[in-house]
Structure formats: structure tokens, C-alpha cells
Short mmCIF file of N, CA and C in Angstrom, two decimals:
data_model
loop_
_atom_site.label_atom_id
_atom_site.label_comp_id
_atom_site.label_asym_id
_atom_site.label_seq_id
_atom_site.Cartn_x
_atom_site.Cartn_y
_atom_site.Cartn_z
N TRP A 121 140.79 93.31 79.01
CA TRP A 121 141.47 94.59 79.01
C TRP A 121 141.47 95.12 80.42
N ASN A 122 142.60 95.45 80.93
CA ASN A 122 142.74 95.92 82.30
C ASN A 122 143.13 97.39 82.29
N ILE A 123 142.21 98.23 82.71
CA ILE A 123 142.49 99.68 82.68
C ILE A 123 143.64 100.05 83.61
N LEU A 124 143.80 99.27 84.69
CA LEU A 124 144.87 99.59 85.63
C LEU A 124 146.24 99.34 85.03
N ALA A 125 146.32 98.50 84.02
CA ALA A 125 147.59 98.23 83.37
C ALA A 125 147.67 98.93 82.01
N ALA A 126 146.75 99.88 81.78
CA ALA A 126 146.71 100.56 80.50
C ALA A 126 148.01 101.29 80.23
N GLU A 127 148.44 101.17 79.01
CA GLU A 127 149.69 101.82 78.60
C GLU A 127 149.56 103.32 78.78
N GLY A 128 150.55 103.93 79.36
CA GLY A 128 150.57 105.38 79.52
C GLY A 128 149.97 105.87 80.82
N VAL A 129 149.38 104.99 81.63
CA VAL A 129 148.84 105.41 82.92
C VAL A 129 149.92 105.17 83.97
N PRO A 130 150.44 106.26 84.56
CA PRO A 130 151.50 106.11 85.56
C PRO A 130 151.01 105.25 86.73
N PRO A 131 151.87 104.45 87.32
CA PRO A 131 151.48 103.58 88.44
C PRO A 131 150.79 104.32 89.57
N ALA A 132 151.19 105.55 89.85
CA ALA A 132 150.58 106.31 90.95
C ALA A 132 149.10 106.59 90.68
N GLN A 133 148.71 106.67 89.41
CA GLN A 133 147.32 106.97 89.06
C GLN A 133 146.46 105.71 88.97
N ARG A 134 147.01 104.57 89.31
CA ARG A 134 146.27 103.31 89.23
C ARG A 134 145.63 102.92 90.56
N THR A 135 145.52 103.86 91.47
CA THR A 135 144.92 103.57 92.78
C THR A 135 143.79 104.55 93.05
N ALA A 136 142.85 104.08 93.84
CA ALA A 136 141.75 104.95 94.25
C ALA A 136 142.26 106.12 95.08
N GLN A 137 143.25 105.86 95.93
CA GLN A 137 143.78 106.90 96.80
C GLN A 137 144.28 108.10 95.99
N HIS A 138 144.91 107.85 94.86
CA HIS A 138 145.40 108.94 94.02
C HIS A 138 144.25 109.86 93.64
N TRP A 139 143.12 109.27 93.21
CA TRP A 139 142.01 110.08 92.70
C TRP A 139 141.24 110.73 93.84
N ILE A 140 141.16 110.08 94.98
CA ILE A 140 140.51 110.69 96.14
C ILE A 140 141.31 111.91 96.59
N ALA A 141 142.61 111.81 96.54
CA ALA A 141 143.47 112.93 96.96
C ALA A 141 143.31 114.14 96.05
N GLN A 142 142.85 113.94 94.82
CA GLN A 142 142.67 115.06 93.90
C GLN A 142 141.54 115.98 94.33
N ASP A 143 140.59 115.43 95.07
CA ASP A 143 139.45 116.19 95.54
C ASP A 143 139.56 116.32 97.05
N LEU A 144 139.92 117.50 97.53
CA LEU A 144 140.14 117.69 98.95
C LEU A 144 138.86 117.50 99.77
N LEU A 145 137.71 117.54 99.11
CA LEU A 145 136.44 117.35 99.81
C LEU A 145 135.91 115.92 99.67
N ALA A 146 136.67 115.03 99.05
CA ALA A 146 136.18 113.69 98.75
C ALA A 146 135.75 112.93 99.99
N THR A 147 136.36 113.15 101.10
CA THR A 147 136.01 112.40 102.30
C THR A 147 135.07 113.17 103.22
N LYS A 148 134.71 114.38 102.83
CA LYS A 148 133.80 115.18 103.66
C LYS A 148 132.37 114.98 103.16
N PRO A 149 131.43 114.82 104.08
CA PRO A 149 130.03 114.67 103.66
C PRO A 149 129.55 115.91 102.90
N ARG A 150 128.79 115.70 101.85
CA ARG A 150 128.24 116.81 101.07
C ARG A 150 126.94 117.32 101.68
N LEU A 151 126.18 116.40 102.30
CA LEU A 151 124.92 116.77 102.92
C LEU A 151 124.87 116.20 104.33
N SER A 152 124.17 116.89 105.19
CA SER A 152 123.97 116.38 106.55
C SER A 152 122.89 115.30 106.49
N PRO A 153 122.77 114.48 107.54
CA PRO A 153 121.69 113.48 107.55
C PRO A 153 120.31 114.13 107.38
N ALA A 154 120.08 115.28 107.98
CA ALA A 154 118.80 115.96 107.83
C ALA A 154 118.57 116.41 106.39
N GLN A 155 119.62 116.91 105.72
CA GLN A 155 119.50 117.32 104.32
C GLN A 155 119.24 116.11 103.43
N ILE A 156 119.87 115.00 103.73
CA ILE A 156 119.64 113.77 102.96
C ILE A 156 118.19 113.34 103.10
N GLU A 157 117.65 113.42 104.31
CA GLU A 157 116.26 113.06 104.54
C GLU A 157 115.32 113.95 103.74
N VAL A 158 115.59 115.25 103.71
CA VAL A 158 114.76 116.18 102.94
C VAL A 158 114.86 115.88 101.45
N LEU A 159 116.06 115.61 100.95
CA LEU A 159 116.25 115.28 99.54
C LEU A 159 115.52 113.99 99.18
N ASN A 160 115.65 112.96 100.01
CA ASN A 160 114.96 111.71 99.74
C ASN A 160 113.44 111.90 99.71
N ALA A 161 112.91 112.71 100.60
CA ALA A 161 111.47 112.98 100.62
C ALA A 161 111.05 113.71 99.34
N ALA A 162 111.87 114.66 98.87
CA ALA A 162 111.55 115.39 97.65
C ALA A 162 111.55 114.46 96.43
N ILE A 163 112.50 113.54 96.39
CA ILE A 163 112.56 112.57 95.28
C ILE A 163 111.32 111.70 95.29
N ALA A 164 110.95 111.19 96.46
CA ALA A 164 109.76 110.34 96.57
C ALA A 164 108.51 111.13 96.20
N ALA A 165 108.41 112.40 96.60
CA ALA A 165 107.24 113.21 96.31
C ALA A 165 107.11 113.51 94.82
N ALA A 166 108.21 113.50 94.10
CA ALA A 166 108.18 113.80 92.67
C ALA A 166 107.61 112.64 91.86
N ASP A 167 107.35 111.49 92.49
CA ASP A 167 106.77 110.30 91.86
C ASP A 167 107.54 109.89 90.62
N LEU A 168 108.84 109.72 90.80
CA LEU A 168 109.71 109.27 89.73
C LEU A 168 109.88 107.75 89.76
N GLY A 169 109.01 107.08 90.49
CA GLY A 169 109.15 105.65 90.65
C GLY A 169 109.94 105.29 91.89
N VAL A 170 110.42 106.28 92.61
CA VAL A 170 111.20 106.05 93.83
C VAL A 170 110.25 106.22 95.01
N VAL A 171 110.13 105.18 95.83
CA VAL A 171 109.22 105.24 96.97
C VAL A 171 109.85 104.59 98.19
N ALA A 172 109.33 104.96 99.33
CA ALA A 172 109.66 104.27 100.58
C ALA A 172 108.54 103.25 100.79
N LEU A 173 108.82 101.99 100.53
CA LEU A 173 107.77 100.97 100.58
C LEU A 173 107.09 100.90 101.94
N GLU A 174 107.82 101.22 103.00
CA GLU A 174 107.20 101.15 104.33
C GLU A 174 106.07 102.16 104.47
N HIS A 175 106.04 103.18 103.60
CA HIS A 175 104.98 104.18 103.63
C HIS A 175 103.99 104.02 102.47
N HIS A 176 104.15 102.96 101.68
CA HIS A 176 103.27 102.76 100.53
C HIS A 176 101.84 102.51 101.01
N PRO A 177 100.87 103.12 100.35
CA PRO A 177 99.48 102.91 100.79
C PRO A 177 99.04 101.46 100.59
N GLU A 178 98.04 101.07 101.34
CA GLU A 178 97.51 99.70 101.28
C GLU A 178 96.57 99.50 100.09
N SER A 179 96.19 100.61 99.43
CA SER A 179 95.38 100.51 98.21
C SER A 179 95.64 101.75 97.36
N LEU A 180 95.31 101.62 96.08
CA LEU A 180 95.45 102.75 95.15
C LEU A 180 94.10 103.02 94.50
N ASP A 181 93.80 104.29 94.29
CA ASP A 181 92.57 104.62 93.59
C ASP A 181 92.76 104.37 92.09
N ARG A 182 91.66 104.33 91.38
CA ARG A 182 91.65 104.00 89.94
C ARG A 182 92.57 104.93 89.14
N ALA A 183 92.45 106.22 89.35
CA ALA A 183 93.24 107.18 88.56
C ALA A 183 94.74 107.00 88.78
N THR A 184 95.14 106.80 90.03
CA THR A 184 96.57 106.63 90.33
C THR A 184 97.12 105.37 89.68
N LEU A 185 96.39 104.25 89.85
CA LEU A 185 96.89 103.00 89.27
C LEU A 185 96.91 103.07 87.75
N LEU A 186 95.88 103.60 87.13
CA LEU A 186 95.88 103.72 85.66
C LEU A 186 97.03 104.59 85.18
N SER A 187 97.31 105.68 85.89
CA SER A 187 98.41 106.55 85.44
C SER A 187 99.74 105.80 85.50
N ARG A 188 99.92 104.94 86.49
CA ARG A 188 101.16 104.16 86.58
C ARG A 188 101.22 103.08 85.51
N LEU A 189 100.11 102.41 85.27
CA LEU A 189 100.08 101.37 84.25
C LEU A 189 100.30 101.93 82.85
N GLU A 190 99.91 103.18 82.65
CA GLU A 190 100.02 103.79 81.32
C GLU A 190 101.22 104.73 81.19
N GLU A 191 102.15 104.69 82.16
CA GLU A 191 103.33 105.56 82.08
C GLU A 191 104.10 105.33 80.79
N PHE A 192 104.29 104.08 80.43
CA PHE A 192 105.01 103.79 79.19
C PHE A 192 104.02 103.85 78.04
N GLN A 193 104.26 104.78 77.14
CA GLN A 193 103.45 104.91 75.94
C GLN A 193 104.33 104.60 74.74
N PRO A 194 104.08 103.47 74.06
CA PRO A 194 104.93 103.13 72.92
C PRO A 194 104.81 104.17 71.81
N ARG A 195 105.89 104.36 71.12
CA ARG A 195 105.90 105.31 70.00
C ARG A 195 105.03 104.74 68.87
N PRO A 196 104.56 105.59 67.97
CA PRO A 196 103.73 105.09 66.87
C PRO A 196 104.51 104.28 65.83
N GLU A 197 105.80 104.57 65.65
CA GLU A 197 106.59 103.85 64.66
C GLU A 197 106.82 102.41 65.13
N PRO A 198 106.96 101.49 64.18
CA PRO A 198 107.16 100.08 64.55
C PRO A 198 108.48 99.85 65.28
N TYR A 199 108.45 98.86 66.15
CA TYR A 199 109.65 98.38 66.83
C TYR A 199 110.14 97.14 66.10
N GLY A 200 111.45 96.88 66.19
CA GLY A 200 111.98 95.63 65.68
C GLY A 200 111.78 94.54 66.72
N ASP A 201 111.77 93.29 66.26
CA ASP A 201 111.56 92.17 67.18
C ASP A 201 112.85 91.48 67.61
N GLY A 202 114.00 92.01 67.18
CA GLY A 202 115.28 91.41 67.54
C GLY A 202 115.73 90.33 66.57
N ARG A 203 114.87 90.01 65.60
CA ARG A 203 115.20 88.99 64.60
C ARG A 203 115.07 89.53 63.18
N GLY A 204 115.09 90.86 63.06
CA GLY A 204 115.04 91.48 61.74
C GLY A 204 113.65 91.77 61.22
N GLN A 205 112.62 91.51 62.00
CA GLN A 205 111.25 91.77 61.60
C GLN A 205 110.64 92.85 62.49
N ALA A 206 109.58 93.46 62.01
CA ALA A 206 108.86 94.44 62.83
C ALA A 206 107.93 93.71 63.79
N VAL A 207 107.75 94.27 64.98
CA VAL A 207 106.74 93.76 65.89
C VAL A 207 105.40 94.02 65.22
N SER A 208 104.60 92.99 65.03
CA SER A 208 103.34 93.13 64.29
C SER A 208 102.35 93.98 65.07
N ALA A 209 101.42 94.57 64.33
CA ALA A 209 100.37 95.37 64.96
C ALA A 209 99.56 94.51 65.92
N HIS A 210 99.32 93.26 65.54
CA HIS A 210 98.58 92.34 66.41
C HIS A 210 99.34 92.08 67.71
N ALA A 211 100.63 91.82 67.61
CA ALA A 211 101.44 91.57 68.82
C ALA A 211 101.46 92.81 69.70
N ARG A 212 101.54 93.95 69.08
CA ARG A 212 101.55 95.21 69.83
C ARG A 212 100.23 95.40 70.58
N GLN A 213 99.11 95.22 69.88
CA GLN A 213 97.80 95.38 70.50
C GLN A 213 97.57 94.35 71.61
N THR A 214 97.99 93.12 71.35
CA THR A 214 97.83 92.05 72.35
C THR A 214 98.62 92.37 73.61
N THR A 215 99.85 92.85 73.42
CA THR A 215 100.70 93.18 74.57
C THR A 215 100.12 94.34 75.37
N LEU A 216 99.65 95.36 74.69
CA LEU A 216 99.05 96.50 75.40
C LEU A 216 97.76 96.08 76.11
N ALA A 217 96.97 95.22 75.48
CA ALA A 217 95.74 94.74 76.10
C ALA A 217 96.03 93.88 77.32
N ALA A 218 97.18 93.22 77.35
CA ALA A 218 97.54 92.34 78.47
C ALA A 218 97.66 93.11 79.78
N ARG A 219 97.77 94.43 79.72
CA ARG A 219 97.83 95.23 80.95
C ARG A 219 96.53 95.18 81.73
N ALA A 220 95.45 94.73 81.08
CA ALA A 220 94.15 94.56 81.73
C ALA A 220 93.67 95.85 82.41
N LEU A 221 93.71 96.94 81.68
CA LEU A 221 93.31 98.23 82.24
C LEU A 221 91.84 98.24 82.67
N SER A 222 90.99 97.48 81.97
CA SER A 222 89.57 97.46 82.32
C SER A 222 89.32 96.76 83.67
N ALA A 223 90.29 96.02 84.17
CA ALA A 223 90.15 95.33 85.45
C ALA A 223 90.46 96.24 86.64
N VAL A 224 90.95 97.45 86.37
CA VAL A 224 91.27 98.38 87.46
C VAL A 224 89.96 98.88 88.07
N ARG A 225 89.85 98.74 89.39
CA ARG A 225 88.64 99.13 90.10
C ARG A 225 88.79 100.52 90.72
N ASP A 226 87.73 100.99 91.35
CA ASP A 226 87.77 102.29 92.01
C ASP A 226 88.82 102.31 93.13
N ARG A 227 88.90 101.21 93.91
CA ARG A 227 89.94 101.02 94.94
C ARG A 227 90.63 99.70 94.64
N ASN A 228 91.95 99.69 94.65
CA ASN A 228 92.73 98.52 94.29
C ASN A 228 93.68 98.16 95.42
N PRO A 229 93.37 97.06 96.14
CA PRO A 229 94.22 96.68 97.27
C PRO A 229 95.62 96.30 96.80
N VAL A 230 96.59 96.69 97.59
CA VAL A 230 97.99 96.36 97.31
C VAL A 230 98.31 95.04 98.01
N ARG A 231 98.99 94.15 97.28
CA ARG A 231 99.50 92.92 97.88
C ARG A 231 101.00 93.09 98.01
N TRP A 232 101.64 92.16 98.70
CA TRP A 232 103.07 92.30 98.97
C TRP A 232 103.81 91.05 98.56
N GLY A 233 105.06 91.22 98.15
CA GLY A 233 105.86 90.09 97.74
C GLY A 233 107.33 90.31 97.98
N LEU A 234 108.06 89.23 97.78
CA LEU A 234 109.50 89.24 97.95
C LEU A 234 110.09 88.43 96.80
N LEU A 235 111.19 88.89 96.25
CA LEU A 235 111.83 88.16 95.16
C LEU A 235 112.85 87.18 95.71
N PRO A 236 112.74 85.90 95.39
CA PRO A 236 113.73 84.93 95.86
C PRO A 236 115.00 84.94 95.01
N ALA A 237 114.94 85.56 93.83
CA ALA A 237 116.09 85.61 92.92
C ALA A 237 115.96 86.85 92.04
N ARG A 238 117.02 87.17 91.31
CA ARG A 238 117.00 88.30 90.39
C ARG A 238 115.86 88.15 89.41
N ALA A 239 115.23 89.27 89.05
CA ALA A 239 114.13 89.25 88.08
C ALA A 239 114.17 90.51 87.23
N ASN A 240 113.85 90.34 85.96
CA ASN A 240 113.76 91.48 85.05
C ASN A 240 112.48 92.26 85.33
N VAL A 241 112.58 93.58 85.20
CA VAL A 241 111.42 94.46 85.31
C VAL A 241 111.16 94.99 83.91
N ARG A 242 109.96 94.71 83.40
CA ARG A 242 109.60 95.07 82.03
C ARG A 242 108.61 96.23 82.02
N LEU A 243 108.61 97.00 80.95
CA LEU A 243 107.66 98.10 80.81
C LEU A 243 106.28 97.61 80.41
N LEU A 244 106.22 96.45 79.79
CA LEU A 244 104.94 95.82 79.43
C LEU A 244 105.02 94.35 79.79
N PRO A 245 103.88 93.69 79.97
CA PRO A 245 103.88 92.30 80.39
C PRO A 245 104.16 91.31 79.25
N THR A 246 105.42 91.27 78.84
CA THR A 246 105.84 90.35 77.78
C THR A 246 107.35 90.13 77.88
N ASP A 247 107.77 88.95 77.47
CA ASP A 247 109.20 88.67 77.35
C ASP A 247 109.72 89.06 75.97
N GLN A 248 108.81 89.30 75.03
CA GLN A 248 109.19 89.68 73.67
C GLN A 248 109.89 91.03 73.70
N GLY A 249 111.04 91.09 73.08
CA GLY A 249 111.77 92.35 73.00
C GLY A 249 111.18 93.28 71.95
N TRP A 250 111.20 94.55 72.24
CA TRP A 250 110.86 95.59 71.27
C TRP A 250 112.12 96.43 71.12
N PHE A 251 112.66 96.47 69.93
CA PHE A 251 113.93 97.11 69.67
C PHE A 251 113.73 98.35 68.80
N ASP A 252 114.68 99.29 68.88
CA ASP A 252 114.56 100.57 68.17
C ASP A 252 114.45 100.43 66.66
N SER A 253 115.09 99.44 66.09
CA SER A 253 115.07 99.28 64.64
C SER A 253 115.08 97.80 64.29
N LEU A 254 114.86 97.50 63.01
CA LEU A 254 114.81 96.11 62.57
C LEU A 254 116.15 95.41 62.74
N ASP A 255 117.26 96.15 62.63
CA ASP A 255 118.57 95.51 62.75
C ASP A 255 119.14 95.55 64.17
N ASP A 256 118.40 96.10 65.11
CA ASP A 256 118.83 96.14 66.50
C ASP A 256 118.41 94.85 67.20
N HIS A 257 119.29 94.29 67.96
CA HIS A 257 118.96 93.11 68.77
C HIS A 257 119.64 93.19 70.14
N ASP A 258 120.22 94.35 70.44
CA ASP A 258 120.97 94.50 71.68
C ASP A 258 120.21 95.25 72.77
N PHE A 259 119.40 96.21 72.41
CA PHE A 259 118.81 97.10 73.41
C PHE A 259 117.29 97.02 73.38
N ASP A 260 116.76 96.11 74.15
CA ASP A 260 115.33 95.89 74.28
C ASP A 260 114.71 97.09 74.99
N GLN A 261 113.84 97.80 74.31
CA GLN A 261 113.23 99.00 74.87
C GLN A 261 112.24 98.71 75.99
N LEU A 262 111.83 97.45 76.15
CA LEU A 262 110.90 97.09 77.22
C LEU A 262 111.61 96.64 78.49
N GLN A 263 112.93 96.47 78.41
CA GLN A 263 113.69 96.06 79.60
C GLN A 263 113.94 97.31 80.43
N ASN A 264 113.17 97.45 81.49
CA ASN A 264 113.22 98.66 82.30
C ASN A 264 114.35 98.63 83.31
N SER A 265 114.47 97.52 84.03
CA SER A 265 115.46 97.41 85.08
C SER A 265 115.51 95.96 85.52
N ALA A 266 116.09 95.74 86.67
CA ALA A 266 116.10 94.41 87.29
C ALA A 266 116.03 94.60 88.79
N LEU A 267 115.47 93.62 89.44
CA LEU A 267 115.44 93.60 90.90
C LEU A 267 116.25 92.39 91.35
N PHE A 268 116.87 92.52 92.49
CA PHE A 268 117.73 91.46 92.98
C PHE A 268 117.05 90.65 94.07
N ALA A 269 117.62 89.53 94.38
CA ALA A 269 117.06 88.63 95.38
C ALA A 269 116.80 89.36 96.69
N TYR A 270 115.71 89.00 97.31
CA TYR A 270 115.28 89.48 98.62
C TYR A 270 114.76 90.91 98.61
N GLU A 271 114.50 91.45 97.43
CA GLU A 271 113.91 92.78 97.39
C GLU A 271 112.40 92.68 97.59
N PRO A 272 111.85 93.49 98.48
CA PRO A 272 110.39 93.50 98.66
C PRO A 272 109.73 94.33 97.56
N VAL A 273 108.50 93.97 97.25
CA VAL A 273 107.74 94.73 96.24
C VAL A 273 106.29 94.86 96.69
N ALA A 274 105.68 95.95 96.28
CA ALA A 274 104.23 96.12 96.40
C ALA A 274 103.65 95.62 95.08
N ILE A 275 102.70 94.72 95.15
CA ILE A 275 102.06 94.18 93.95
C ILE A 275 100.80 94.99 93.70
N LEU A 276 100.77 95.70 92.57
CA LEU A 276 99.71 96.66 92.31
C LEU A 276 98.63 96.14 91.37
N HIS A 277 98.98 95.21 90.48
CA HIS A 277 98.03 94.79 89.44
C HIS A 277 98.50 93.48 88.82
N THR A 278 97.57 92.79 88.18
CA THR A 278 97.86 91.51 87.52
C THR A 278 97.49 91.61 86.05
N SER A 279 98.29 91.01 85.19
CA SER A 279 98.03 91.03 83.74
C SER A 279 96.77 90.22 83.41
N GLN A 280 96.30 90.40 82.21
CA GLN A 280 95.09 89.73 81.74
C GLN A 280 95.18 88.21 81.86
N ASP A 281 96.34 87.64 81.55
CA ASP A 281 96.50 86.18 81.61
C ASP A 281 96.95 85.68 82.98
N GLY A 282 97.18 86.60 83.92
CA GLY A 282 97.58 86.23 85.26
C GLY A 282 99.04 85.83 85.40
N GLN A 283 99.82 85.93 84.34
CA GLN A 283 101.21 85.49 84.37
C GLN A 283 102.20 86.58 84.74
N TRP A 284 101.75 87.82 84.80
CA TRP A 284 102.61 88.97 85.11
C TRP A 284 102.01 89.78 86.24
N LEU A 285 102.87 90.36 87.06
CA LEU A 285 102.43 91.25 88.13
C LEU A 285 103.09 92.60 87.93
N PHE A 286 102.29 93.66 88.08
CA PHE A 286 102.82 95.02 88.02
C PHE A 286 103.20 95.39 89.44
N VAL A 287 104.47 95.66 89.64
CA VAL A 287 105.00 95.86 91.00
C VAL A 287 105.66 97.22 91.16
N GLN A 288 105.74 97.63 92.41
CA GLN A 288 106.49 98.82 92.80
C GLN A 288 107.57 98.36 93.76
N ALA A 289 108.83 98.58 93.40
CA ALA A 289 109.94 98.35 94.31
C ALA A 289 110.37 99.72 94.83
N SER A 290 111.41 99.78 95.62
CA SER A 290 111.81 101.07 96.18
C SER A 290 112.30 102.05 95.12
N TYR A 291 112.79 101.55 93.99
CA TYR A 291 113.36 102.46 92.99
C TYR A 291 112.86 102.26 91.57
N VAL A 292 111.91 101.37 91.36
CA VAL A 292 111.42 101.14 90.01
C VAL A 292 110.05 100.47 90.09
N ARG A 293 109.24 100.68 89.06
CA ARG A 293 108.00 99.92 88.94
C ARG A 293 107.89 99.38 87.53
N GLY A 294 107.20 98.27 87.41
CA GLY A 294 107.02 97.64 86.12
C GLY A 294 106.50 96.22 86.29
N TRP A 295 106.57 95.46 85.20
CA TRP A 295 105.99 94.11 85.14
C TRP A 295 107.06 93.05 85.41
N ILE A 296 106.72 92.10 86.27
CA ILE A 296 107.59 90.97 86.58
C ILE A 296 106.75 89.70 86.45
N ARG A 297 107.38 88.64 85.95
CA ARG A 297 106.69 87.36 85.86
C ARG A 297 106.21 86.93 87.25
N ARG A 298 104.98 86.45 87.30
CA ARG A 298 104.39 86.00 88.57
C ARG A 298 105.27 84.95 89.24
N THR A 299 105.89 84.08 88.45
CA THR A 299 106.72 83.01 89.01
C THR A 299 107.98 83.52 89.67
N ALA A 300 108.30 84.80 89.50
CA ALA A 300 109.52 85.38 90.09
C ALA A 300 109.27 86.00 91.45
N ILE A 301 108.03 85.95 91.93
CA ILE A 301 107.68 86.62 93.18
C ILE A 301 107.03 85.64 94.15
N CYS A 302 107.43 85.71 95.38
CA CYS A 302 106.75 84.99 96.46
C CYS A 302 105.85 85.98 97.17
N GLU A 303 104.54 85.74 97.10
CA GLU A 303 103.63 86.65 97.79
C GLU A 303 103.65 86.38 99.28
N VAL A 304 103.52 87.46 100.04
CA VAL A 304 103.46 87.35 101.50
C VAL A 304 102.15 87.97 101.97
N ALA A 305 101.77 87.68 103.21
CA ALA A 305 100.46 88.09 103.71
C ALA A 305 100.37 89.60 103.97
N SER A 306 101.48 90.23 104.33
CA SER A 306 101.41 91.65 104.65
C SER A 306 102.75 92.33 104.42
N LYS A 307 102.70 93.64 104.44
CA LYS A 307 103.91 94.45 104.29
C LYS A 307 104.91 94.14 105.40
N ALA A 308 104.43 93.84 106.57
CA ALA A 308 105.31 93.57 107.72
C ALA A 308 106.13 92.30 107.56
N GLU A 309 105.63 91.35 106.79
CA GLU A 309 106.38 90.11 106.61
C GLU A 309 107.63 90.36 105.83
#
């Protein structure tokens, strides 16, 4: 389906220039570079998962890391597994335990990595989907985001089985398979 050839859309409205011309301010900057810098700092300070990795600390204290690891709190009602069954209580407990919260120390050194290819960012360390209902198989509630090739990440924690890493990228944090990350010696690399 091609929206540009949609029936009833006049040819003049099938170009970006037409729509840019509708807004006389479309080509004028909305914020100055200084205002953008202030806005970016406010977003980072709000701890919405958006950070400037170049300023990321070299370690995290226990309370900070635990708060990040526990940001996602599953609802009490069962999730579907994408195949018409409920995610079992055992699978749920095992997945939550895989976060290895008891391994968090008073000070937790940050390691650094780079993604050689696209990778899924999960809310919990599992590939198993958790869906809103038993008949849902489209919208995995644990699929948080994705990171693309060559994105740097701060590695904050490792899952109980060592197969997942909890990472912070510039715009998202969550769990990525260990095999999807190349660790580097320092942030500067």
C-alpha cells in the first residue's frame, strides 16, 4: 500500500515540501544550542534511562544498581506465553531470580562494551515472551527496545547463569545476551 498514491490525495500533497510549507516555522530552530543542552541535561537528570555515557560513573552503589534492576515490576496477574498457555509460577520465579539481586555488592564496578550487531533489550534476562493475555502472541511485554550495531554500553550487572548482561545505553537500559556484546577494557575504547 503506497500512501503517496492513495486515492483522493492530490498530487501536490504527496511531497514533503507541501507539508513543510504549511508550517511557516518548520525550518526555524525551536531551541537554541544552549537551550538544547539545558533540556538534554534535565532529561538525563530525571533518570528516565537516558544518559550521557561519557559521564557515566565507573561504579554504582548497591541502592542505585538495585533500583535499576528492579525498575520492571511484573504485574500479579499471569502473563501468556505466546502459545496459548500462562507463564508458570515456576518460570516467573526462575526468571526473576535470574537477575541475581543477591550478587549486588556495596560498590559495583561498571564494565564497558560495544555491540557488533543489532540486539534486543529485554526487561528481564530471558528470551521467553510474556504476553498480556493467553491469546496474545504479538506484543511481548519483556521486549523493551533494541540497540543497533556499534552502540556502546555500560555493563552494570550479570545474570545468575552468566548468559545475560544488564546494560545502560544512551537511551535505554535492560538485559542483553552476553553473546551480543564485545567487552572492551575501558570507556575510552
